[in-house]
Coordinates of C-alpha atoms in Angstrom, one line a residue:
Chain A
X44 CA 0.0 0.0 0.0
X45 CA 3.3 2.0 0.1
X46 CA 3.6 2.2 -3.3
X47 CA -0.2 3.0 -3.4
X48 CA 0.2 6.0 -1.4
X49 CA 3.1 7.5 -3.2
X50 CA 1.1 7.4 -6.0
X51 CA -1.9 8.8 -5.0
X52 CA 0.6 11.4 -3.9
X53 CA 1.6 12.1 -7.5
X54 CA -1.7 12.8 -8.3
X55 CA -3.0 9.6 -10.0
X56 CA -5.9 7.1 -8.9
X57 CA -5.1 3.3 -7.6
X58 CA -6.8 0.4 -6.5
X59 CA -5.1 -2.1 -5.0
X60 CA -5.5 -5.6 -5.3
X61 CA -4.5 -8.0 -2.0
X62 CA -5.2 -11.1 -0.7
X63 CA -8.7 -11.0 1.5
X64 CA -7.2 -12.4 4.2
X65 CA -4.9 -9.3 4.4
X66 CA -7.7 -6.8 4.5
X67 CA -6.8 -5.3 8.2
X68 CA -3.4 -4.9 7.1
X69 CA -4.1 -3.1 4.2
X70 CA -6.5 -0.4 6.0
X71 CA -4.1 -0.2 9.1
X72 CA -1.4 0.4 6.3
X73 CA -3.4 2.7 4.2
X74 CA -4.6 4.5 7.6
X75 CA -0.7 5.2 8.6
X76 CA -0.3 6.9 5.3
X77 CA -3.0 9.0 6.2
X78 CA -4.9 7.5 3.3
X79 CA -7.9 6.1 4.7
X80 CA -10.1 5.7 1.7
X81 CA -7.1 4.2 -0.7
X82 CA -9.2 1.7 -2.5
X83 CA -8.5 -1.9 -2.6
X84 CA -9.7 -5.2 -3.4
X85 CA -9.7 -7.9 -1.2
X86 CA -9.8 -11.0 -3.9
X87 CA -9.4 -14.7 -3.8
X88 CA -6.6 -15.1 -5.3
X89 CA -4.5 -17.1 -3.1
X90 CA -1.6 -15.7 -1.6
X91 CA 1.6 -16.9 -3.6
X92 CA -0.4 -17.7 -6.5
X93 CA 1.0 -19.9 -8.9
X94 CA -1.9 -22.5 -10.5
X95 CA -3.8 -20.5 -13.1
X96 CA -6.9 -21.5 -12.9
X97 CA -7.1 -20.3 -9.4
X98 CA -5.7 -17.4 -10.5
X99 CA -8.2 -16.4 -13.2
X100 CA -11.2 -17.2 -10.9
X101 CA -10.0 -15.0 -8.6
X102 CA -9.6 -12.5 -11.1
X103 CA -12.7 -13.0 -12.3
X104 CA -14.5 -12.8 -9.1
X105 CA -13.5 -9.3 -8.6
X106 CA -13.5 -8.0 -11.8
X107 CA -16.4 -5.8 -11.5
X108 CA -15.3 -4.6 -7.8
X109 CA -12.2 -3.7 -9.8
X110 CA -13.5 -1.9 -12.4
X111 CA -15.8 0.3 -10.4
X112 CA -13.1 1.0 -8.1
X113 CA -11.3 2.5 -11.5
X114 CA -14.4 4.1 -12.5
X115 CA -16.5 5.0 -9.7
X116 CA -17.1 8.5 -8.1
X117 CA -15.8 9.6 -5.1
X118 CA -17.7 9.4 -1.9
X119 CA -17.6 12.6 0.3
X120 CA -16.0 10.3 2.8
X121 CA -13.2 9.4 0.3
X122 CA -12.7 13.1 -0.8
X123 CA -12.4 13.9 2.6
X124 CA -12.0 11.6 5.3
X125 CA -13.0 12.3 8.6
X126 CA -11.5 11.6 12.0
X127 CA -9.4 9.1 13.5
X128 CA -9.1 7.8 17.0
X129 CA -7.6 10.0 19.7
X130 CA -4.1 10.4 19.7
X131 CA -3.2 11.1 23.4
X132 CA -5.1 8.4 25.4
X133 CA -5.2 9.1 29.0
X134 CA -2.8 8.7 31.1
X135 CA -4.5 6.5 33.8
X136 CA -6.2 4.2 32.1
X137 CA -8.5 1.4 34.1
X138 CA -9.3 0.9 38.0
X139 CA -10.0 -2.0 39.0
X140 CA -8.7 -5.9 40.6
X141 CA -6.4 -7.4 39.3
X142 CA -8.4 -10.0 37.7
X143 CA -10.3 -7.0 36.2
X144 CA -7.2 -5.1 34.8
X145 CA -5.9 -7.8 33.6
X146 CA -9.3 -8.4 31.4
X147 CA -9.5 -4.3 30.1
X148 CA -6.1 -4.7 29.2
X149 CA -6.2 -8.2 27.0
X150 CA -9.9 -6.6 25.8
X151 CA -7.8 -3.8 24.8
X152 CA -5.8 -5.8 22.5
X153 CA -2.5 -4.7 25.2
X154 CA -1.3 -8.2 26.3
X155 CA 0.6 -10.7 25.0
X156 CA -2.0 -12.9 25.9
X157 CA -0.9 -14.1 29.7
X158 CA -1.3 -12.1 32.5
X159 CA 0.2 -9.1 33.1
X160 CA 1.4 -7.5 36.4
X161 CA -0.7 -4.2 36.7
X162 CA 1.5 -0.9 34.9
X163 CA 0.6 1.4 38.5
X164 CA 2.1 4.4 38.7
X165 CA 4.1 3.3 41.9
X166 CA 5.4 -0.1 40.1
X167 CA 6.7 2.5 36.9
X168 CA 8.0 4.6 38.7
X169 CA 9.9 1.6 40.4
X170 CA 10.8 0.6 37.3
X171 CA 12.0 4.2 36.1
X172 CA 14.7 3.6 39.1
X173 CA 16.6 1.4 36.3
X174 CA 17.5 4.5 34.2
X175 CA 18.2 8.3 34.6
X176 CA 16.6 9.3 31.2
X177 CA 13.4 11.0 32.4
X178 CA 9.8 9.3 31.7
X179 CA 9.1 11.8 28.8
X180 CA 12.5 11.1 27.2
X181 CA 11.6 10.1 23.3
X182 CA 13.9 7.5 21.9
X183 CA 11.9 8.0 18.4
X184 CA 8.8 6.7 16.5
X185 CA 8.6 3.0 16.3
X186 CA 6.7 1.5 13.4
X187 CA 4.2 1.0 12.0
X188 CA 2.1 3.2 13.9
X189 CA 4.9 5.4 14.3
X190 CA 3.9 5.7 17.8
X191 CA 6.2 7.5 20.2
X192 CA 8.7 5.2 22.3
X193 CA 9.4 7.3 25.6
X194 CA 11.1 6.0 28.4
X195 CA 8.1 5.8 30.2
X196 CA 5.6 4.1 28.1
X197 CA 9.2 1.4 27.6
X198 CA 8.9 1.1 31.3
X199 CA 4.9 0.4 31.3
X200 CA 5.8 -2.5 29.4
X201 CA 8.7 -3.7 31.6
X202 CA 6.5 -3.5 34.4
X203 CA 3.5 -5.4 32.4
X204 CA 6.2 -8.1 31.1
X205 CA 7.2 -8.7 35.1
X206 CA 10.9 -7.2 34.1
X207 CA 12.8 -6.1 37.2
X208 CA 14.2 -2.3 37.1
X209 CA 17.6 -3.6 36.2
X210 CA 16.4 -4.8 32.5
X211 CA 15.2 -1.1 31.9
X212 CA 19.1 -0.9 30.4
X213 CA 18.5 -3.4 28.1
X214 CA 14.8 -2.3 27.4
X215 CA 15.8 0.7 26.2
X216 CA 19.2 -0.6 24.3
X217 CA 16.3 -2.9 22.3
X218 CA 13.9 -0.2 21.8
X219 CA 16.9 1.8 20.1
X220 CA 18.0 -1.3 18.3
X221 CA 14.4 -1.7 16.7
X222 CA 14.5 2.4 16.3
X223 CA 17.9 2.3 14.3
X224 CA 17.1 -1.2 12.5
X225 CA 18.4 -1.1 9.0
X226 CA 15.3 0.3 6.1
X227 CA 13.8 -1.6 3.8
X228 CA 14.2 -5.9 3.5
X229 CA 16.7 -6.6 5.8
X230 CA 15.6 -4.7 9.1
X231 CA 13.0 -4.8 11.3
X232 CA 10.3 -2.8 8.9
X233 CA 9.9 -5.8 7.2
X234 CA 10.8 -8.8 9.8
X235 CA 8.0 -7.1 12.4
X236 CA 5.6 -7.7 10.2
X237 CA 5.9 -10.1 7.4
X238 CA 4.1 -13.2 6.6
X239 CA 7.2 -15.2 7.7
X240 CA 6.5 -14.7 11.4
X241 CA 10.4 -13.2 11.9
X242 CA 10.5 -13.7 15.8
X243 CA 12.9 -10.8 17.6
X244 CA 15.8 -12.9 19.2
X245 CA 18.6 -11.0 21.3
X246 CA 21.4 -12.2 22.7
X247 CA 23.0 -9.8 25.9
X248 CA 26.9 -9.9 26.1
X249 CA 28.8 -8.2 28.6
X250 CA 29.5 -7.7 31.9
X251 CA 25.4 -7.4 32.6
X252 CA 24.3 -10.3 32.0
X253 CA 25.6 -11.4 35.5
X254 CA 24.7 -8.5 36.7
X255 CA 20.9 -8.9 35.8
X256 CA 21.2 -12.7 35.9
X257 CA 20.5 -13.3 32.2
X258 CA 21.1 -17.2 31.5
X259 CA 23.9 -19.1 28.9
X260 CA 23.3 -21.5 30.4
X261 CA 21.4 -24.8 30.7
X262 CA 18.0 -24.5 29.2
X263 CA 18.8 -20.6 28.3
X264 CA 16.1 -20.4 25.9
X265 CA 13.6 -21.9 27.8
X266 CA 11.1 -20.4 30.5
X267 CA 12.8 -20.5 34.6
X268 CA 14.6 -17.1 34.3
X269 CA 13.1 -13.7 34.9
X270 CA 15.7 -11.9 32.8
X271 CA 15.4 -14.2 29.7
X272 CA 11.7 -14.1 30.1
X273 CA 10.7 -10.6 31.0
X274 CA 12.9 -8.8 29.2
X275 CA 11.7 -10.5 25.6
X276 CA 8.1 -10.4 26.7
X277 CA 8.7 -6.9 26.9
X278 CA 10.0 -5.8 24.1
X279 CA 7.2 -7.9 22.6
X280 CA 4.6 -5.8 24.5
X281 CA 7.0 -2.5 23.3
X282 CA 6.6 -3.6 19.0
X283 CA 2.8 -4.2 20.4
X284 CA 1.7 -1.0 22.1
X285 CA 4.0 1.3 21.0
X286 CA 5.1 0.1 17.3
X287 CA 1.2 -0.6 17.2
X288 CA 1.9 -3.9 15.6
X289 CA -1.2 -6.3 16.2
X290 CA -0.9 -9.9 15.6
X291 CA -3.2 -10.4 12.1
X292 CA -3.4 -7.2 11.5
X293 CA -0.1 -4.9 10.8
X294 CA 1.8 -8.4 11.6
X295 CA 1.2 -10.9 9.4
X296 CA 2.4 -13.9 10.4
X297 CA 1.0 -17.0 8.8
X298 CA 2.0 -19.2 11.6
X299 CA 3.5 -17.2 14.2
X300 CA 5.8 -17.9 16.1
X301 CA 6.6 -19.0 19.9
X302 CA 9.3 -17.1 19.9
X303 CA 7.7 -13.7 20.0
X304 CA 6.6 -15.1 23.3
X305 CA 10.5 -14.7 24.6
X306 CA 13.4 -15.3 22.9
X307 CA 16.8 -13.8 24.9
X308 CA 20.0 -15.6 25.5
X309 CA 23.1 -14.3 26.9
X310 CA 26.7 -15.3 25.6
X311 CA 28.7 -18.1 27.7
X312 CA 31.7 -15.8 27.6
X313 CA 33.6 -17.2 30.3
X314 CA 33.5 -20.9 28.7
X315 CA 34.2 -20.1 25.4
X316 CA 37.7 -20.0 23.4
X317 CA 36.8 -17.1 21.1
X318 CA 36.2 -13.5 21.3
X319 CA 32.3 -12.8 21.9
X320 CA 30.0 -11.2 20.2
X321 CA 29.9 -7.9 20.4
X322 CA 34.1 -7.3 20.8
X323 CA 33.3 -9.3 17.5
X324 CA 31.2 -6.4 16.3
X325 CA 33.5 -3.3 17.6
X326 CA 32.4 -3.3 21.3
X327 CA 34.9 -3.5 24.2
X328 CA 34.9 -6.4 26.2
X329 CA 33.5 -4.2 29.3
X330 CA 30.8 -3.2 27.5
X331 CA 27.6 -4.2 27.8
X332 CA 25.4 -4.7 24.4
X333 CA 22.0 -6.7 23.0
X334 CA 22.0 -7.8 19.4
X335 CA 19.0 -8.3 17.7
X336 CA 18.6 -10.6 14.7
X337 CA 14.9 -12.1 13.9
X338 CA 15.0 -15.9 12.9
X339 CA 12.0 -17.7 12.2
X340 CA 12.9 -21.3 12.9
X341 CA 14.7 -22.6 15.7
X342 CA 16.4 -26.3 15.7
X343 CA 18.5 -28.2 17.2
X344 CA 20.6 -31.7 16.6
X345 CA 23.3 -33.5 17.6
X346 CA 27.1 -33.6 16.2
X347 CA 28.5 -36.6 14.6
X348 CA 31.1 -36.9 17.0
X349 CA 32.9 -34.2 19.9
X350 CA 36.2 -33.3 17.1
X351 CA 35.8 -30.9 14.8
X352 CA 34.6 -32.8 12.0
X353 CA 32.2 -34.3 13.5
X354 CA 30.7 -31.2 14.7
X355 CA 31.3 -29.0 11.7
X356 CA 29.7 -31.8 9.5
X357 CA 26.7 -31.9 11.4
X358 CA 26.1 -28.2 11.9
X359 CA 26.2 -28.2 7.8
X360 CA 24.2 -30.9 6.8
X361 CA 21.0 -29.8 9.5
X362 CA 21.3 -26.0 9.0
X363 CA 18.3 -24.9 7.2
X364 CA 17.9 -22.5 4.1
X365 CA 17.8 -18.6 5.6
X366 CA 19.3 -15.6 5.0
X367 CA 20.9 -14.8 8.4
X368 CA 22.0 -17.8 10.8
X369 CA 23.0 -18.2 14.7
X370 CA 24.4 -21.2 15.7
X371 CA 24.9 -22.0 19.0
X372 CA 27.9 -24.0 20.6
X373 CA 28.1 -25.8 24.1
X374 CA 31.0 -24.6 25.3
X375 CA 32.6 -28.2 24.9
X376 CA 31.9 -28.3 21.5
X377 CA 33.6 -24.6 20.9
X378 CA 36.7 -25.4 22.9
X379 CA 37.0 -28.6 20.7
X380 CA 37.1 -26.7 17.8
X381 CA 39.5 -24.6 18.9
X382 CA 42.0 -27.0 20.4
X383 CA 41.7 -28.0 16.5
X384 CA 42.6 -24.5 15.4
X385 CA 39.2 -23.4 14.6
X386 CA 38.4 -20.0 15.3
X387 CA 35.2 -18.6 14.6
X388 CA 36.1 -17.1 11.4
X389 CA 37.0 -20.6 10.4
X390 CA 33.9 -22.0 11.8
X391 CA 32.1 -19.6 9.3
X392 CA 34.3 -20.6 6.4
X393 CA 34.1 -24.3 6.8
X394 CA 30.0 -23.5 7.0
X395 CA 29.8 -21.5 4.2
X396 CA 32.3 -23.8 1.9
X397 CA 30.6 -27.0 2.9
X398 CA 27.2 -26.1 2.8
X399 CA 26.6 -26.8 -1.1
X400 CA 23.6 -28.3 -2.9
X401 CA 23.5 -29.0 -6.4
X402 CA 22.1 -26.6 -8.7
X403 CA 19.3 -28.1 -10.0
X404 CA 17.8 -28.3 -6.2
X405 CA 19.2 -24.6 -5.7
X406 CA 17.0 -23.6 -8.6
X407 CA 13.8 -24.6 -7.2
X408 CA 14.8 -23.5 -4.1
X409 CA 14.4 -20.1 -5.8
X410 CA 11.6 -20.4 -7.4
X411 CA 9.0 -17.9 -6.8
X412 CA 10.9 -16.4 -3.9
X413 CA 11.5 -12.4 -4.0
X414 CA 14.2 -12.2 -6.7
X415 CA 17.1 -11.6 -3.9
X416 CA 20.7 -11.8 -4.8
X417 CA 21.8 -15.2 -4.4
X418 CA 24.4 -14.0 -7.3
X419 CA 24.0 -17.1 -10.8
X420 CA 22.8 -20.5 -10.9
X421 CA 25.1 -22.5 -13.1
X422 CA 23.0 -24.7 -15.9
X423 CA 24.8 -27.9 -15.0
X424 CA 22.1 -29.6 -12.8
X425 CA 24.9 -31.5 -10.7
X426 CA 27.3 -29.0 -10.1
X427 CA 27.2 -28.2 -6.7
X428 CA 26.8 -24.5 -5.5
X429 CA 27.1 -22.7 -2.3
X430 CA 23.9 -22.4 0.0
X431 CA 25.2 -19.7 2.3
X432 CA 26.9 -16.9 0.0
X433 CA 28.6 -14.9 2.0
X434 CA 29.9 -16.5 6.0
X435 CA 29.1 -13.1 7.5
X436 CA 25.3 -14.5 7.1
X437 CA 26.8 -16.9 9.9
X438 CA 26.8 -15.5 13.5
X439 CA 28.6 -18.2 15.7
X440 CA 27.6 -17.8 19.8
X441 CA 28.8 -19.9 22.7
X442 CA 25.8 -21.3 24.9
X443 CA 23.8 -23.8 26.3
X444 CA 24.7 -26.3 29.0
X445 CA 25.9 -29.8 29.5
X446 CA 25.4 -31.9 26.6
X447 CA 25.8 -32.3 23.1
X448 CA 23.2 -30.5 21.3
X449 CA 24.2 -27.6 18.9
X450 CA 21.2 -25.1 18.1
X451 CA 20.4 -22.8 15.0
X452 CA 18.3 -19.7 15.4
X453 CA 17.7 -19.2 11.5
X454 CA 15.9 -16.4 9.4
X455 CA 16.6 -12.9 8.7
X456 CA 18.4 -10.1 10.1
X457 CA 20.5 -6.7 9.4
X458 CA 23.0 -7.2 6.5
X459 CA 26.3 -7.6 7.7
X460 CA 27.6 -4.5 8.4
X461 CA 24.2 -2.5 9.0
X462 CA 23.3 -1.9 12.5
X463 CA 21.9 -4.9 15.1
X464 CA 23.8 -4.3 18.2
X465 CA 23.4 -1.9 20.7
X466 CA 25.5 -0.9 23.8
X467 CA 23.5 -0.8 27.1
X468 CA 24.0 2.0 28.9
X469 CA 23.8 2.0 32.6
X470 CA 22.4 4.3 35.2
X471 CA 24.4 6.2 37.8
X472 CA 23.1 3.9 40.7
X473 CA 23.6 0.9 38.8
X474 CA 25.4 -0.4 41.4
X475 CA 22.8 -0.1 44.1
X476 CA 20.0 -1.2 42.2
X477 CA 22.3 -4.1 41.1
X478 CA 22.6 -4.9 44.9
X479 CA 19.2 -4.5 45.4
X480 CA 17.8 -6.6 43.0
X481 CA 20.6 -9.5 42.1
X482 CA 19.1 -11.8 44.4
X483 CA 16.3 -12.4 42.8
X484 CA 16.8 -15.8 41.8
X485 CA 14.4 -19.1 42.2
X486 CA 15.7 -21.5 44.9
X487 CA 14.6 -25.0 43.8
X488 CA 14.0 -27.4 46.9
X489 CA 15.3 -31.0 46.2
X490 CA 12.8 -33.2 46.5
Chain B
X163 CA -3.7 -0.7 46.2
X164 CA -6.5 -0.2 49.1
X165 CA -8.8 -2.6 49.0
X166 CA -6.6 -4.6 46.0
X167 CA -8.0 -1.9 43.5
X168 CA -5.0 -1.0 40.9
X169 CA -5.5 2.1 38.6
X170 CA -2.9 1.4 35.8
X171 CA -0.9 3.4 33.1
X172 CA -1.8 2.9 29.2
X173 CA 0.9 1.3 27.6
X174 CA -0.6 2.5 24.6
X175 CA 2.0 4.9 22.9
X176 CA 0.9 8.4 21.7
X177 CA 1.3 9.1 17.7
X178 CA 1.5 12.5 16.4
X179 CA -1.8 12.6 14.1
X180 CA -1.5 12.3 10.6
X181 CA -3.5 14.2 8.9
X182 CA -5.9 12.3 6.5
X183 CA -6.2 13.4 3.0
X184 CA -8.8 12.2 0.2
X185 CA -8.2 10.1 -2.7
X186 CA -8.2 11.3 -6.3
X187 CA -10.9 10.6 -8.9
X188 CA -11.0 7.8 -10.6
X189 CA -10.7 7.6 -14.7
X190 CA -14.9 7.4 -14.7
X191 CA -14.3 5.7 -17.7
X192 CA -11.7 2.7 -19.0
X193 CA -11.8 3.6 -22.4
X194 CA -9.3 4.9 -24.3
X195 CA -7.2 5.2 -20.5
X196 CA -3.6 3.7 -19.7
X197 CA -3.8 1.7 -17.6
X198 CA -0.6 1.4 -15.4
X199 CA -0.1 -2.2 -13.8
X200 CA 2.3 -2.3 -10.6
X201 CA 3.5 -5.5 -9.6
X202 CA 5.6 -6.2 -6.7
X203 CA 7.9 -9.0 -6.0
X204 CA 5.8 -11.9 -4.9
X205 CA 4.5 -14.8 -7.4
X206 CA 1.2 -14.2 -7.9
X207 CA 1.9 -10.7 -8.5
X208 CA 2.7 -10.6 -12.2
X209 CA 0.4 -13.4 -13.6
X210 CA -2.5 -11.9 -11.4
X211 CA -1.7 -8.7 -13.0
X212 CA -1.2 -10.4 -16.9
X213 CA -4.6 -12.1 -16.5
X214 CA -6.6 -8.7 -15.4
X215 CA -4.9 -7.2 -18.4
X216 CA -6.2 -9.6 -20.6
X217 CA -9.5 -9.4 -19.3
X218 CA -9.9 -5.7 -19.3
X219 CA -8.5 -5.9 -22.7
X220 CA -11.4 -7.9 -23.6
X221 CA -13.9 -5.3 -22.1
X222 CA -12.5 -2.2 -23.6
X223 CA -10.7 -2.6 -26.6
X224 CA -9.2 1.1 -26.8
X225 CA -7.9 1.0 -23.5
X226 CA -4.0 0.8 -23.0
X227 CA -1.6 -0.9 -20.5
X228 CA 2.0 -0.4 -19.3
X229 CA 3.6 -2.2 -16.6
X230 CA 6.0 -1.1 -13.8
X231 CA 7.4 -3.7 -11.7
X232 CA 8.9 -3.3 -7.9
X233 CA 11.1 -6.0 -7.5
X234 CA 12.7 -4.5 -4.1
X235 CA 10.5 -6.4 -1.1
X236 CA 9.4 -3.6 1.1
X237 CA 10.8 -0.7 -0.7
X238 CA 8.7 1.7 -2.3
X239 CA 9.3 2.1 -6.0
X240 CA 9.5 5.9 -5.6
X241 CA 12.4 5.5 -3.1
X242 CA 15.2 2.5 -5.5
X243 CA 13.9 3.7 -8.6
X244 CA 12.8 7.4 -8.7
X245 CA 13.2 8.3 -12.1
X246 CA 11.8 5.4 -14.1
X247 CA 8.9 5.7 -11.3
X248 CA 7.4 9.2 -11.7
X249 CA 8.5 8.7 -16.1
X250 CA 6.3 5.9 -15.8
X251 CA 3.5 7.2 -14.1
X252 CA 3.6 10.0 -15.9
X253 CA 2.3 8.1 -19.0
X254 CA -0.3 6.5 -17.1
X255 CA -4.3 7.7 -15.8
X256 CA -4.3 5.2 -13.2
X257 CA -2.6 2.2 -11.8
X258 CA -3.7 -0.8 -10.6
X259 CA -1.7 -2.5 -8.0
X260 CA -1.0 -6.4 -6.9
X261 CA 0.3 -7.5 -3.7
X262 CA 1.3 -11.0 -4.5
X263 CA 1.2 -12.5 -0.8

């Protein structure tokens, strides 16, 4: 509807024609350019369409919707649309139990879908301890609503998401990192909302993640840890409420995914041989930072054996087609591979080299994808040709905990080069909120 | 809270309004019109978009057609491809657009 709009901008009709299923998006889009009445047609064409007899009766069934869209008079309302819905809702927004703010906000479309812990005014302000921005700070306008990310509406959601004050840091380091996402294919304007449910994934390096109590450890990705919970579920809550982007509406995810529930992870620095992350990507090794990438399918598998073939072979013949790829070591597995003289660039390189299909299956594998630049497909049907085209698609992490599993967090995310980590900057009383709050751990009885 | 009441904060961000603006007219009539036909970079764009032309083709003979195509997922044509863009549209009365997904 982008295109739409800058059209209609340049003085010349449109109508539109999209999926049915996709109707909400299109107005919500249409309503962001401030285009209410931009005139589309929801058909039955399938999505993806490729049989043509489905095709032409979907055509067909909307023919006369489209030509009268083309050819039909203005309404008054289309030649000038009226209002919209208020802009500044109030502040204070509900009274009530929790049971019943919990069921105005999920009514409200403002959940994730669990329960929330209630966003009072004394639990923000709690929360606003965690930084010395002020609560009307703006960090910018976060799409697609462009809707205005302040430090206080980012600490509403910590607060909702059951964050503790010490993840504000690293709430606002993401909200910046979704801000400052690269334009266009690659960055979040597209992975927030695509049909490909792109699930934000961050992984926290530095000297915070102990501080804040962020696991790398055993069972990092899964649910037990407030850090690797709360702060994901509220970033998830901050694309939501203040990005404005609703699941089957501005998102479009066919399936979804369960990793918009949560999906953080902190780097096993201590444990592993190589440089992490982010001195990878420029930072000091003091520094705190959260990367953001957005895979869409998460998998794991074992290795062939603990030396470095063994575990380089596996890794290349179970990752799956993407366009960026974390993989995940156990720290046994990375300090194999480097007793063998395998640093992570080499890890990359063997990936990258190895990882060949022939071209004939590389060819479908193309087919009726967006014409991206996977660079030529040679005619010989056997000749084998390189799946991953360049290894700085390959981000290589240290994680996890006993055992042999190796995992791959695959989809999209920022070119290389282009922006997807951000250093965490830390209040003046970090060290006292730290204090204050680093005990909050769950004790589990043995029974 | 007294008596377990909570009042709570909207975490419902505030937007600067955009002002909305109407539409322009339609052609009123197909024939003897250009029709421009924007496709994007999905599948079903382009033989959506081939089989409307052929049926509008059918229903008014004098009518033209020229094609644009937006092959940049997520990009507006206006912002990779300026030039072409606003040459193109130029030539055109109105533009019919598919959104392959």
């Amino acid at each position: 509807m982008y295109d739409a709009a800058s059209i209609e901008e340049r003085h010349k009709p449109t109508v539109t024609l999209v999926n049915r299923g996709f109707a909400n998006d299109t107005e919500s889009a249409a309503r962001s350019q401030g285009l209410p009445g931009l005139r589309y047609i929801p058909a039955a064409v399938p999505c993806e369409a490729s049989i043509m007899a489905d095709i032409e009766a979907g055509v067909d069934g909307a023919l006369d919707d489209i030509i009268g869209a083309l050819t039909r008079p203005l309404t008054p309302e289309e030649k000038s649309p009226g209002g919209r819905e208020p802009e500044k809702p109030a502040r204070v927004i509900f009274k009530g139990s929790l049971r019943e703010v919990n069921r105005f906000l999920y009514q409200r479309g403002w959940t994730d879908g669990l329960p929330i812990i209630p966003p009072t005014e004394e639990a923000v302000a709690e929360m606003l301890t965690g930084t010395d921005l002020p609560p009307d700070h703006l960090l910018g306008k976060l799409q697609s609503r462009m809707g205005k990310a302040t430090i206080e509406k980012i600490a509403i959601a910590g607060v909702m998401a059951g964050c503790l004050p010490t993840h504000m840091p690293v709430l606002i380091a993401g909200t910046i990192d979704l801000l400052e996402s690269e334009p266009g294919f690659t960055g979040y304007t597209t992975f927030g909302f695509s049909t490909g449910s792109w699930a934000p994934f961050w992984i926290i390096n530095g000297p915070i993640r102990h501080q804040i109590n962020v696991n790398s450890s055993s069972g990092a990705l899964s649910p037990g840890n407030i850090a690797n919970a709360a702060i994901g579920r509220a970033m998830g809550l901050i694309v939501k409420n203040i990005g404005g982007v609703r699941q089957g509406i501005e998102d479009m995810g066919v399936m979804g995914n369960p990793m918009k529930y949560t999906s953080v992870i902190a780097e096993n620095e201590e444990e592993s041989p190589w440089e992490p992350l982010h001195v990878e990507y420029g930072f000091k090794k003091e520094d705190s930072t959260v990367t953001l990438s957005f895979p869409q399918t998460y998998l794991q598998h074992w290795p062939y054996s603990a030396d470095a073939q063994g575990v380089l072979r596996a890794v290349v013949d179970n990752t799956p087609r993407g366009m960026r790829r974390t993989i995940i070591f156990t720290p046994p597995h990375a300090n194999n591979l480097a007793r063998e003289g395998f640093g992570k660039e080499d890890v990359k390189k063997y990936i990258a080299e190895n990882k060949l299909v022939p071209a004939s299956i590389m060819r479908r594998m193309q087919m009726g994808r967006p014409p991206l630049d996977y660079g030529s497909i040679p005619e010989k049907d056997d000749e084998l040709v390189p799946m991953i085209k360049d290894r700085r698609f390959i981000r290589v992490i240290v994680g996890g905990g006993p055992g042999a599993f190796i995992a791959h967090c695959v989809g999209g995310g920022a070119t290389p080069g282009q922006k997807e980590t951000q250093q965490i900057e830390l209040p003046k009383s970090w060290d006292r909120l730290v204090a204050r709050y680093k005990n909050v751990v769950p004790t589990y009885a043995k029974y | 809270m007294p008596n377990g009441q909570y009042q709570v904060l909207s975490p419902w961000a505030e937007a600067d309004p955009i002002p909305f603006r109407g539409i322009n007219p339609p052609v009123g009539d197909l024939a003897g019109k250009k029709i421009g036909l924007l496709r994007n970079s999905k599948r079903g764009a382009e033989p959506t978009l081939q089989v409307l032309e052929n049926r509008l083709k059918g229903k008014y003979p004098t009518a033209g057609f020229s094609w644009f195509a937006n092959l940049k997922p997520n990009e507006r044509a206006v912002d990779h491809d300026r030039d072409e863009f606003e040459k193109w549209l130029k030539e055109v009365d109105a533009v019919v657009g598919a959104i392959g997904d």
